[in-house]
């Protein structure tokens, strides 16, 4: 697999050319990576009008992922989520999206920028912030009952806790109704490379975004927007959609990193991934034998339902931190760890040694944080509320007021209330549970 972007930049860095172009560091500086940080000079192609080395590299990625087409983003999945929704609106001429509620905040930003109508798909068995299972039956019912079909159904899979939606069945339902399926696969770029590929595109999704940087060895910000072969939007339209939400100066460090990753995906990744999946499964068995409660997840996440084992996730994260281990995410219930093949055997050994014995006896009943939250009243459009004048209030005083910006902790950046929704007592309880004390609400006119 060729690496045209990396090769071009390396040749340029070695050429001794006098840089009278941007960036201002001129290839020299204290970070050590400046020489490889270039801009759209002759021969370097241009991401949003790509027809040279960047287009070649994207074609390599598409071949590796088995997608119809793949496009690079240096602005993470946050950029791709917006582009994907914009494309769905453009392609269908419709302005509504049905979305499982556990969206990342980039979805809310997209809904505001695009003035989308969002119909939320709520979980059927009690509200959990990070998990929103959608069954084919409930999706079918929702699509049958609507007067106007949406531009797309939008799912987050895997979610932050590693749960996967039944994409194959949900895609069948979408296609039965002639509706596009969009998947926020930010956490699942690796899924295509498992022994049994289960990337959303393998299972019938039409468009999806992957944060390459979350599970592959790619610099932060590197992501893909993938289109299934059945999606006929012209390249120009896709590039334009990405350009609207990205900088005109995408980082060539990130682009080289995506380019180099193709070579890794083409050579040793599948083997190393299989070994890591086995290693994680072995650690999971050891921890479960020690009494830890581990929910079923996608294979590359190690999630401890810590509170069910008698220790809040946040306390467990502190304990790991004292042992020189930093987790991906912790809340009162869960601790989320995201190993990859780039972790060494020594890392796994340190982790197993640093985890204490669970505080609760083995077999303790598992009680996840389930709230009885009624779907909030939407008092304003998302766009109107997000762009309104706002004031920050303590949660207790925000009850009865309209949420302006989705108050979230990042990670996981999943909104409890969405812009435009009236904050009820039930939502206030969820905010308090997750330790969020204040919320921006729409300023009332005096
Ligand atoms: C589910 C989900 N979607 C989208 C994003 C945004 O991804 P990025 O950080 O690549 O912009 C994140 C980031 O954490 C995420 O967790």
Coordinates of C-alpha atoms and ligand atoms in Angstrom, one line a residue:
X1 CA 0.0 0.0 0.0
X2 CA 1.5 3.3 -1.1
X3 CA 1.7 6.3 1.2
X4 CA 1.6 9.3 -1.3
X5 CA 0.9 12.0 1.3
X6 CA 3.6 11.0 3.7
X7 CA 6.1 10.4 0.9
X8 CA 5.5 13.8 -0.7
X9 CA 5.9 15.7 2.6
X10 CA 9.0 13.8 3.6
X11 CA 10.6 14.6 0.2
X12 CA 9.7 18.2 0.6
X13 CA 11.0 18.4 4.2
X14 CA 14.4 16.9 2.9
X15 CA 14.6 19.1 -0.1
X16 CA 15.9 22.2 1.7
X17 CA 13.3 24.4 -0.1
X18 CA 13.0 28.0 1.3
X19 CA 9.5 28.2 2.7
X20 CA 8.0 31.5 1.8
X21 CA 4.5 30.1 2.4
X22 CA 2.4 29.3 5.4
X23 CA 2.7 28.1 8.2
X24 CA 4.7 30.8 10.0
X25 CA 7.1 28.3 11.6
X26 CA 8.8 27.6 8.2
X27 CA 9.5 24.1 9.2
X28 CA 11.6 24.9 12.2
X29 CA 10.6 24.9 15.9
X30 CA 10.6 23.3 19.3
X31 CA 8.0 20.7 18.7
X32 CA 10.2 18.7 16.4
X33 CA 7.3 18.0 13.9
X34 CA 7.3 21.4 12.2
X35 CA 9.2 20.2 9.1
X36 CA 6.4 17.9 8.3
X37 CA 3.7 20.5 8.9
X38 CA 3.0 22.0 5.5
X39 CA 0.1 23.6 3.7
X40 CA -1.4 23.3 0.2
X41 CA 1.7 23.9 -1.8
X42 CA 2.1 22.7 -5.4
X43 CA 1.9 18.9 -5.5
X44 CA 0.4 18.6 -2.0
X45 CA -3.2 18.5 -3.3
X46 CA -6.1 20.3 -1.5
X47 CA -8.5 18.3 0.7
X48 CA -11.7 19.9 -0.4
X49 CA -10.8 19.8 -4.2
X50 CA -8.7 16.7 -4.0
X51 CA -7.5 15.2 -7.3
X52 CA -3.9 14.3 -6.4
X53 CA -2.1 12.6 -3.6
X54 CA -4.9 13.2 -1.1
X55 CA -7.5 11.7 -3.5
X56 CA -5.2 8.7 -4.0
X57 CA -4.7 8.2 -0.3
X58 CA -8.5 8.4 0.3
X59 CA -9.0 5.8 -2.5
X60 CA -6.6 3.5 -0.6
X61 CA -8.6 4.0 2.6
X62 CA -11.8 3.2 0.7
X63 CA -10.3 0.0 -0.7
X64 CA -9.2 -1.1 2.8
X65 CA -12.6 -0.3 4.4
X66 CA -14.5 -1.8 1.5
X67 CA -16.6 1.4 1.3
X68 CA -18.0 2.9 -1.8
X69 CA -15.9 6.0 -1.1
X70 CA -14.0 7.4 1.9
X71 CA -13.1 11.0 2.6
X72 CA -10.6 12.3 5.2
X73 CA -11.4 14.8 7.9
X74 CA -8.8 16.6 10.0
X75 CA -11.6 17.9 12.2
X76 CA -12.6 14.6 13.7
X77 CA -16.0 12.9 13.6
X78 CA -17.4 16.3 14.8
X79 CA -16.9 17.6 11.3
X80 CA -18.1 14.4 9.6
X81 CA -21.3 14.2 11.7
X82 CA -22.3 17.7 10.4
X83 CA -21.3 16.9 6.8
X84 CA -23.2 13.6 6.9
X85 CA -26.4 15.2 8.1
X86 CA -26.1 18.0 5.6
X87 CA -25.6 15.4 2.8
X88 CA -28.7 13.5 4.0
X89 CA -30.8 16.7 3.8
X90 CA -29.3 17.6 0.4
X91 CA -29.9 14.2 -1.1
X92 CA -33.4 13.8 0.1
X93 CA -34.7 17.3 0.2
X94 CA -36.1 16.5 3.7
X95 CA -35.5 18.3 7.0
X96 CA -36.2 15.8 9.7
X97 CA -33.9 13.2 11.3
X98 CA -35.0 10.3 13.6
X99 CA -32.1 10.0 16.1
X100 CA -31.4 7.7 19.0
X101 CA -31.2 10.0 22.0
X102 CA -27.6 9.2 23.1
X103 CA -26.1 11.5 20.5
X104 CA -22.7 13.2 20.8
X105 CA -23.0 17.0 21.2
X106 CA -21.7 17.5 17.6
X107 CA -25.1 16.2 16.5
X108 CA -26.9 19.0 18.4
X109 CA -24.5 21.5 16.9
X110 CA -25.3 20.1 13.4
X111 CA -29.0 20.2 14.2
X112 CA -28.7 23.9 15.1
X113 CA -26.5 24.8 12.1
X114 CA -28.8 23.0 9.7
X115 CA -32.0 23.9 11.5
X116 CA -32.9 20.2 11.5
X117 CA -36.2 18.9 13.0
X118 CA -35.2 16.0 15.3
X119 CA -37.5 13.3 16.3
X120 CA -35.8 11.5 19.2
X121 CA -35.9 7.7 19.5
X122 CA -36.0 7.1 23.3
X123 CA -35.0 3.9 25.0
X124 CA -37.9 1.6 25.8
X125 CA -36.8 0.3 29.2
X126 CA -36.0 3.4 31.2
X127 CA -33.6 6.3 30.4
X128 CA -29.9 5.9 30.5
X129 CA -27.7 8.8 29.5
X130 CA -25.2 6.8 27.4
X131 CA -27.1 3.9 26.1
X132 CA -30.2 4.0 23.9
X133 CA -31.0 0.6 22.4
X134 CA -33.3 0.9 19.3
X135 CA -35.0 -2.3 18.2
X136 CA -36.0 -3.0 14.6
X137 CA -39.6 -3.2 15.7
X138 CA -39.7 0.1 17.5
X139 CA -37.9 1.8 14.5
X140 CA -40.5 0.2 12.1
X141 CA -43.3 1.5 14.3
X142 CA -41.9 5.0 14.4
X143 CA -41.5 5.1 10.6
X144 CA -45.0 3.7 10.1
X145 CA -46.5 6.3 12.3
X146 CA -44.9 9.3 10.9
X147 CA -46.8 11.5 8.3
X148 CA -43.5 12.7 6.7
X149 CA -40.6 10.4 6.3
X150 CA -37.3 11.7 7.6
X151 CA -34.1 12.4 5.6
X152 CA -32.4 9.8 7.7
X153 CA -32.3 7.6 10.8
X154 CA -29.2 8.4 12.9
X155 CA -27.6 6.1 15.4
X156 CA -24.5 6.2 17.6
X157 CA -22.9 2.7 17.5
X158 CA -20.7 1.8 19.3
X159 CA -21.8 4.1 22.1
X160 CA -19.4 5.4 24.8
X161 CA -20.1 2.2 26.9
X162 CA -19.3 0.0 23.9
X163 CA -22.8 -1.1 23.1
X164 CA -23.6 -1.9 19.5
X165 CA -26.9 -1.3 17.8
X166 CA -28.4 -4.1 15.6
X167 CA -27.3 -2.2 12.5
X168 CA -28.0 -5.0 10.0
X169 CA -31.7 -5.2 11.0
X170 CA -32.1 -1.5 11.5
X171 CA -30.6 -0.9 8.0
X172 CA -33.2 -3.3 6.6
X173 CA -36.0 -1.4 8.2
X174 CA -34.6 2.0 7.0
X175 CA -34.3 0.7 3.4
X176 CA -37.8 -0.8 3.5
X177 CA -39.0 2.8 4.0
X178 CA -36.5 4.3 1.6
X179 CA -34.8 6.2 4.4
X180 CA -31.0 6.6 4.7
X181 CA -29.2 5.1 7.7
X182 CA -26.4 7.3 9.2
X183 CA -24.2 5.9 11.9
X184 CA -21.9 7.8 14.2
X185 CA -19.2 5.1 14.3
X186 CA -16.7 7.4 16.0
X187 CA -15.6 4.6 18.3
X188 CA -15.6 1.8 15.8
X189 CA -13.1 2.4 13.0
X190 CA -11.5 -0.9 13.7
X191 CA -14.7 -2.9 13.4
X192 CA -14.1 -3.7 9.7
X193 CA -10.8 -5.4 10.5
X194 CA -12.1 -8.0 12.9
X195 CA -12.2 -11.6 11.9
X196 CA -15.9 -11.1 11.3
X197 CA -16.1 -7.6 10.0
X198 CA -19.0 -5.7 11.7
X199 CA -18.3 -2.1 10.7
X200 CA -21.6 -0.2 10.0
X201 CA -20.9 -0.2 6.3
X202 CA -20.4 -4.0 6.4
X203 CA -23.9 -4.2 7.9
X204 CA -25.8 -2.0 5.5
X205 CA -25.4 1.6 6.8
X206 CA -25.4 4.3 4.0
X207 CA -23.1 6.8 5.5
X208 CA -21.0 6.7 8.6
X209 CA -18.1 8.5 10.3
X210 CA -15.2 7.0 12.1
X211 CA -12.8 8.8 14.4
X212 CA -9.6 7.1 13.2
X213 CA -7.8 8.7 16.1
X214 CA -10.0 6.9 18.7
X215 CA -9.1 3.3 17.9
X216 CA -6.3 3.4 15.3
X217 CA -2.8 4.9 15.6
X218 CA -3.8 8.2 14.0
X219 CA -3.2 11.7 15.3
X220 CA -6.1 13.4 17.2
X221 CA -8.5 14.9 14.7
X222 CA -8.1 12.3 12.0
X223 CA -11.4 10.8 10.9
X224 CA -13.2 9.3 7.9
X225 CA -16.5 10.0 6.3
X226 CA -17.5 6.7 4.5
X227 CA -20.2 6.3 1.9
X228 CA -21.7 3.0 0.8
X229 CA -21.5 2.2 -2.9
X230 CA -25.3 2.7 -3.2
X231 CA -24.9 6.4 -2.2
X232 CA -24.7 8.4 -5.4
X233 CA -23.9 11.9 -4.1
X234 CA -21.1 13.3 -6.4
X235 CA -17.7 13.7 -4.9
X236 CA -17.9 17.5 -5.2
X237 CA -21.1 17.5 -3.1
X238 CA -19.4 15.4 -0.4
X239 CA -16.3 17.6 -0.3
X240 CA -18.4 20.7 -0.2
X241 CA -20.3 19.3 2.7
X242 CA -17.1 18.6 4.6
X243 CA -15.6 22.0 3.6
X244 CA -18.6 23.9 5.1
X245 CA -17.8 22.5 8.6
X246 CA -14.0 22.4 8.4
X247 CA -11.0 24.7 8.3
X248 CA -9.6 25.7 4.9
X249 CA -6.2 24.7 6.4
X250 CA -6.6 21.1 7.4
X251 CA -3.5 19.8 9.2
X252 CA -1.1 17.9 7.0
X253 CA 0.3 16.2 10.1
X254 CA -3.1 14.6 10.6
X255 CA -3.5 13.9 6.9
X256 CA -0.1 12.1 6.8
X257 CA -1.1 10.2 9.8
X258 CA -4.3 9.0 8.1
X259 CA -2.2 8.2 5.0
X260 CA 0.4 6.1 7.0
X261 CA -2.4 4.3 8.8
X262 CA -3.4 2.8 5.4
X263 CA -0.1 0.9 5.3
X264 CA -0.6 -0.4 8.8
X265 CA -4.2 -1.4 8.1
X266 CA -3.0 -3.3 5.0
X267 CA -0.2 -5.1 6.7
X268 CA -0.1 -6.1 10.4
X269 CA -3.3 -4.5 11.8
X270 CA -5.6 -7.5 11.4
X271 CA -3.2 -9.8 13.2
X272 CA -2.4 -7.4 16.0
X273 CA -6.0 -6.5 16.4
X274 CA -7.0 -10.2 16.8
X275 CA -4.2 -10.6 19.4
X276 CA -5.4 -7.5 21.3
X277 CA -9.0 -8.7 21.2
X278 CA -7.9 -12.0 22.7
X279 CA -5.8 -10.2 25.4
X280 CA -8.8 -8.0 26.4
X281 CA -11.1 -11.0 26.5
X282 CA -8.6 -12.8 28.8
X283 CA -8.4 -9.8 31.1
X284 CA -12.2 -9.6 31.1
X285 CA -12.4 -13.2 32.2
X286 CA -9.9 -12.7 35.0
X287 CA -11.6 -9.6 36.3
X288 CA -15.0 -11.2 36.1
X289 CA -13.6 -14.2 38.1
X290 CA -12.4 -11.7 40.7
X291 CA -16.0 -10.4 41.0
X292 CA -16.0 -7.3 38.8
X293 CA -19.2 -6.7 36.7
X294 CA -18.4 -6.2 33.1
X295 CA -21.2 -5.5 30.6
X296 CA -21.1 -7.1 27.2
X297 CA -19.4 -4.6 24.8
X298 CA -17.6 -4.4 21.5
X299 CA -14.4 -6.2 21.8
X300 CA -12.0 -3.3 22.1
X301 CA -13.6 -1.7 25.1
X302 CA -13.0 -2.8 28.7
X303 CA -16.0 -1.4 30.6
X304 CA -16.3 -2.0 34.4
X305 CA -19.8 -1.5 35.9
X306 CA -17.9 -0.3 38.9
X307 CA -20.8 0.8 41.1
X308 CA -22.3 -2.6 40.8
X309 CA -19.1 -3.9 42.3
X310 CA -19.3 -1.4 45.1
X311 CA -16.9 1.3 43.9
X312 CA -18.0 4.4 42.0
X313 CA -16.4 4.6 38.6
X314 CA -14.9 8.0 39.4
X315 CA -13.3 6.6 42.6
X316 CA -11.8 3.7 40.6
X317 CA -10.5 6.2 38.1
X318 CA -8.7 8.1 40.9
X319 CA -7.2 4.9 42.2
X320 CA -5.9 3.9 38.8
X321 CA -4.5 7.5 38.3
X322 CA -2.5 7.1 41.6
X323 CA -1.0 4.0 40.0
X324 CA 0.0 5.8 36.8
X325 CA -3.0 4.6 34.7
X326 CA -5.4 7.1 33.0
X327 CA -8.7 5.8 31.9
X328 CA -10.8 7.1 29.0
X329 CA -13.9 7.9 31.0
X330 CA -15.5 7.4 34.4
X331 CA -18.8 8.4 35.8
X332 CA -20.6 7.3 39.1
X333 CA -21.4 3.9 37.5
X334 CA -18.8 3.0 34.9
X335 CA -15.1 3.0 34.2
X336 CA -14.2 2.9 30.5
X337 CA -10.8 1.8 29.2
X338 CA -9.9 1.8 25.6
X339 CA -6.8 -0.4 24.9
X340 CA -5.5 -0.9 21.3
X341 CA -2.7 -3.0 19.8
X342 CA -0.4 -0.1 20.7
X343 CA -0.7 -1.0 24.4
X344 CA 2.0 -3.4 25.5
X345 CA 1.7 -6.6 27.5
X346 CA 3.2 -4.7 30.4
X347 CA 0.3 -2.2 30.2
X348 CA -2.2 -5.0 30.7
X349 CA -0.2 -6.5 33.6
X350 CA 0.0 -3.1 35.3
X351 CA -3.8 -2.6 34.9
X352 CA -4.7 -6.0 36.3
X353 CA -2.4 -5.4 39.3
X354 CA -3.7 -1.9 39.9
X355 CA -7.4 -2.8 40.0
X356 CA -8.4 -3.6 43.5
X357 CA -10.7 -6.4 44.6
X358 CA -14.3 -5.3 44.2
X359 CA -15.9 -3.9 47.3
X360 CA -19.3 -5.7 46.9
X361 CA -19.5 -9.4 47.2
X362 CA -19.6 -11.4 43.9
X363 CA -23.1 -11.8 42.6
X364 CA -24.4 -8.5 43.9
X365 CA -27.4 -7.3 41.9
X366 CA -26.5 -5.0 39.1
X367 CA -28.4 -1.8 39.1
X368 CA -27.5 0.5 36.3
X369 CA -28.4 4.2 36.5
X370 CA -31.9 4.1 35.1
X371 CA -34.1 7.2 35.3
X372 CA -37.7 7.7 34.6
X373 CA -37.4 10.7 32.3
X374 CA -40.4 11.7 30.2
X375 CA -39.5 13.1 26.8
X376 CA -39.0 16.8 27.5
X377 CA -41.3 19.4 26.0
X378 CA -39.5 21.2 23.0
X379 CA -40.3 24.9 23.6
X380 CA -38.0 26.2 20.9
X381 CA -36.2 25.0 17.8
X382 CA -32.7 23.7 18.6
X383 CA -31.3 26.4 16.4
X384 CA -33.2 29.2 18.0
X385 CA -32.3 28.1 21.5
X386 CA -28.6 27.4 20.9
X387 CA -28.1 30.8 19.2
X388 CA -30.2 32.7 21.7
X389 CA -28.8 34.9 24.5
X390 CA -28.2 32.7 27.5
X391 CA -27.5 32.8 31.2
X392 CA -25.9 30.1 33.3
X393 CA -28.1 29.0 36.3
X394 CA -27.7 26.5 39.1
X395 CA -29.7 23.3 38.0
X396 CA -32.4 23.8 40.7
X397 CA -33.1 27.3 39.3
X398 CA -33.1 26.0 35.7
X399 CA -36.2 23.9 36.3
X400 CA -39.0 25.2 34.1
X401 CA -36.5 27.2 31.9
X402 CA -35.5 26.4 28.3
X403 CA -32.1 24.7 27.8
X404 CA -29.8 26.9 25.6
X405 CA -26.7 24.8 25.1
X406 CA -26.3 21.2 25.8
X407 CA -24.5 21.1 29.2
X408 CA -22.3 18.0 29.0
X409 CA -19.1 16.9 30.6
X410 CA -16.5 15.9 27.9
X411 CA -16.0 13.0 27.6
X412 CA -18.6 11.7 26.9
X413 CA -20.3 14.9 25.6
X414 CA -23.7 13.3 25.5
X415 CA -26.3 15.9 26.3
X416 CA -28.8 15.4 29.1
X417 CA -31.0 18.2 27.9
X418 CA -30.9 19.4 24.3
X419 CA -31.2 23.1 23.3
X420 CA -34.8 24.2 23.2
X421 CA -36.1 21.7 25.8
X422 CA -37.8 22.7 29.0
X423 CA -35.9 21.4 32.0
X424 CA -38.2 19.3 34.2
X425 CA -37.5 18.0 37.7
X426 CA -36.7 14.5 36.2
X427 CA -33.9 16.0 34.0
X428 CA -32.6 18.1 36.9
X429 CA -32.2 14.8 38.8
X430 CA -30.1 13.4 36.0
X431 CA -27.9 16.5 35.9
X432 CA -27.3 16.2 39.7
X433 CA -26.5 12.5 39.4
X434 CA -23.8 13.3 36.9
X435 CA -22.3 16.1 39.0
X436 CA -23.4 18.9 36.6
X437 CA -24.2 21.9 38.8
X438 CA -25.1 24.6 36.3
X439 CA -26.9 24.9 32.9
X440 CA -27.0 27.6 30.3
X441 CA -30.7 28.5 29.8
X442 CA -32.3 30.9 27.3
X443 CA -32.5 34.4 28.9
X444 CA -36.1 35.5 29.4
X445 CA -37.1 38.8 27.9
X446 CA -37.8 41.3 30.6
Ligands
LIG1 C1 -19.9 9.1 19.9 C2 -19.0 10.2 19.5 N1 -19.3 10.8 18.3 C3 -18.6 11.8 17.8 C4 -17.5 12.3 18.5 C5 -16.7 13.4 18.0 O1 -15.5 12.8 17.5 P1 -14.1 13.7 17.3 O2 -13.5 13.8 18.6 O3 -13.4 12.8 16.4 O4 -14.5 14.9 16.6 C6 -17.2 11.6 19.8 C7 -16.0 12.1 20.5 O5 -15.7 11.7 21.6 C8 -18.0 10.6 20.2 O6 -17.7 10.0 21.4

